[in-house]
Amino acid sequence: MTSSTIALIIAFVLYLGFMVFIGLRNMKKNTSAGDFFLGGRELGPWMTALSAEASDMSGWLLMGLPGLAYLGGMKEAFWTAVGLAVGTYLSWLIVAKPLRKCTVAFGNSITIPEFLTNRFNDKKHLISSIMVIFNLLFFTIYVASGFVACAKLLNSVFGLPYHVGLVVGLIVILSYTITGGYRAVCSTDFVQGTLMFISLMITGVVMLVVLGGPSAALDKVHEFSQRAMSGEFNNISEKMQDAFTRNQNFGVVAIISSVVWGLGYFGMPHFIVRFMGIRSASEIKLSRRIAIVWVIVALGVAVIVGSLGTVYLPKILNTSAAETVFSESIKLMFPAFVAGIFLCAILAAAMSTADSQLLVASSSFSQDLYKGLFKPNASDKEVLNVSRITVFVISAIAFVIALDQNSSIFSLVSYAWAGFGSTIGPLILLALFWKGTTRNGALVGLIVGAVTVILWHSLHGGIFDVYEILPGFMFCMIATILVSLIDRKVDPETLQKFDEYKAMND
């Protein structure tokens, strides 16, 4: 074992040990389900902002997005980043403060399904039951992408077999999620979000300097793209060559499909739950500013690093290895221990999302399905135990999905992202801003959105090349509004609570 490998191992062990320590340190603070799932609504603006963005971006920010830029140049990655940045800002601007107030007004709800159940006075718990099923489906796929990112990173850095890396990632994420709950997840995400930001910034700056500045670097990338499309490089796969050609012919449909990623933010449970957990609605403005700066810089640099990787790295990464462009660049750029710390940012990106998703998915099942439907008198201790068991089950299924080492992080995230954005997003917006939304309208919209995403995803060609989140979001919104107008069954108590929520001070 070389000294460089030892230095990398020390960096990773220190980092992973610190994450587990945070989980254990927060374990004693979970005295109720509200503490475990929402941190008692006591988090400040900095913790809220950075934990929200770190949990949102996942391993795809440092692997999937740079890999996309590496394979085909900047266009698709750029427009996707634009959509995400706009979606982030609008979600903080439009949803954050109303959701914080509305969840308090409607039964002090601590999960999204519980909030929608209370908001629409769904005494039969049909909305929460169906939503939990969809949550479990899409979260399992999303968590699998995080495991894939961990495995690919450990394989790239240490040469660990892919499946061994999967096991390592699984163990670490489970250890602090199960013990520490929401506070541990947000605390670790704060650390991880900071590390992700710093590592991206330094790596991007070093790349630009080494390649002769922004203008010279972009010229080199353009030259590489032209040579790749012409078939000049014998060691570029046909799939990679097709990606460069497709990027050059990037049309209107492709731009729309990239930009509409931003719609996902209105319905991303592990993201919007941060709005519910902030200490005060008055602190959201500061959180929004912190978050949008983080997002714009992180997304922009991730696209730059992926694009510049084609000319910065001495060897060409083919399709299956393209998502390791960031890690390969770091290994080439820094001394072993420093590289190890920065490489932990990729692990941080994967873990910060997986832990949040596991917590939200398990809270949905235990709080909304187990206690809400099957056992209303269940104690907080029993709910917490069910939640922890759910974390194990979801992780096990996600692990099985991630066993395929040819899995694309970007593709897995894309499908799950569309699922959440098309089912929860429209309902959240209507719940907050239209008091005429009915239970039946929400129920129909939820089902229509999910079915649209699943069917659209399986079809190809023509109009079906549009990213499924757009038709899913639109059809869910339209179905909810139409059924609500026909239904008109909003009880007086719900209308009164809605007016009280609108009149609440920050």
CSV table of N, CA and C in Angstrom, one decimal, residues 197-211 217 300-302 304-305 308 326 329-330 333-334:
chain,number,residue,atom,x,y,z
A,197,PHE,N,-19.2,22.9,-1.5
A,197,PHE,CA,-19.0,24.3,-2.1
A,197,PHE,C,-17.5,24.6,-2.2
A,198,ILE,N,-16.7,24.4,-1.2
A,198,ILE,CA,-15.3,24.7,-1.2
A,198,ILE,C,-14.6,23.9,-2.2
A,199,SER,N,-14.8,22.6,-2.3
A,199,SER,CA,-14.1,21.7,-3.2
A,199,SER,C,-14.4,22.0,-4.6
A,200,LEU,N,-15.7,22.4,-4.9
A,200,LEU,CA,-16.0,22.7,-6.3
A,200,LEU,C,-15.3,24.0,-6.7
A,201,MET,N,-15.3,25.0,-5.8
A,201,MET,CA,-14.7,26.3,-6.1
A,201,MET,C,-13.2,26.2,-6.4
A,202,ILE,N,-12.5,25.5,-5.5
A,202,ILE,CA,-11.1,25.4,-5.7
A,202,ILE,C,-10.7,24.6,-6.9
A,203,THR,N,-11.4,23.5,-7.2
A,203,THR,CA,-11.2,22.7,-8.3
A,203,THR,C,-11.4,23.4,-9.6
A,204,GLY,N,-12.5,24.2,-9.7
A,204,GLY,CA,-12.8,24.9,-10.9
A,204,GLY,C,-11.8,26.0,-11.2
A,205,VAL,N,-11.4,26.7,-10.1
A,205,VAL,CA,-10.4,27.8,-10.3
A,205,VAL,C,-9.0,27.2,-10.8
A,206,VAL,N,-8.6,26.1,-10.1
A,206,VAL,CA,-7.3,25.5,-10.5
A,206,VAL,C,-7.4,25.1,-12.0
A,207,MET,N,-8.5,24.5,-12.4
A,207,MET,CA,-8.6,24.0,-13.8
A,207,MET,C,-8.5,25.2,-14.8
A,208,LEU,N,-9.1,26.3,-14.5
A,208,LEU,CA,-9.1,27.4,-15.4
A,208,LEU,C,-7.7,28.0,-15.4
A,209,VAL,N,-7.0,28.1,-14.3
A,209,VAL,CA,-5.6,28.6,-14.3
A,209,VAL,C,-4.7,27.7,-15.1
A,210,VAL,N,-4.8,26.4,-14.9
A,210,VAL,CA,-3.9,25.5,-15.6
A,210,VAL,C,-4.1,25.5,-17.1
A,211,LEU,N,-5.4,25.7,-17.5
A,211,LEU,CA,-5.7,25.7,-18.9
A,211,LEU,C,-5.5,27.0,-19.6
A,217,ALA,N,-9.4,28.1,-22.1
A,217,ALA,CA,-10.0,26.8,-21.7
A,217,ALA,C,-11.2,26.5,-22.6
A,300,GLY,N,-23.0,26.2,-11.5
A,300,GLY,CA,-22.1,26.7,-12.5
A,300,GLY,C,-20.7,26.1,-12.6
A,301,VAL,N,-20.1,25.9,-11.4
A,301,VAL,CA,-18.8,25.3,-11.4
A,301,VAL,C,-18.8,23.8,-11.7
A,302,ALA,N,-19.9,23.1,-11.3
A,302,ALA,CA,-20.0,21.7,-11.7
A,302,ALA,C,-20.0,21.5,-13.2
A,304,ILE,N,-18.8,23.6,-15.4
A,304,ILE,CA,-17.5,24.0,-15.9
A,304,ILE,C,-16.4,22.9,-15.7
A,305,VAL,N,-16.4,22.3,-14.5
A,305,VAL,CA,-15.5,21.2,-14.2
A,305,VAL,C,-15.7,20.0,-15.2
A,308,LEU,N,-14.5,21.1,-18.7
A,308,LEU,CA,-13.0,21.3,-18.8
A,308,LEU,C,-12.3,20.0,-18.6
A,326,PHE,N,-15.0,14.5,-12.0
A,326,PHE,CA,-14.6,15.4,-10.9
A,326,PHE,C,-13.6,14.7,-10.0
A,329,SER,N,-10.2,14.4,-11.6
A,329,SER,CA,-9.5,15.7,-11.7
A,329,SER,C,-8.9,16.1,-10.3
A,330,ILE,N,-9.6,15.8,-9.3
A,330,ILE,CA,-9.1,16.1,-7.9
A,330,ILE,C,-7.8,15.2,-7.6
A,333,MET,N,-4.9,16.7,-9.3
A,333,MET,CA,-4.7,18.1,-8.9
A,333,MET,C,-4.0,18.4,-7.6
A,334,PHE,N,-4.3,17.6,-6.6
A,334,PHE,CA,-3.9,17.9,-5.2
A,334,PHE,C,-3.0,16.7,-4.6
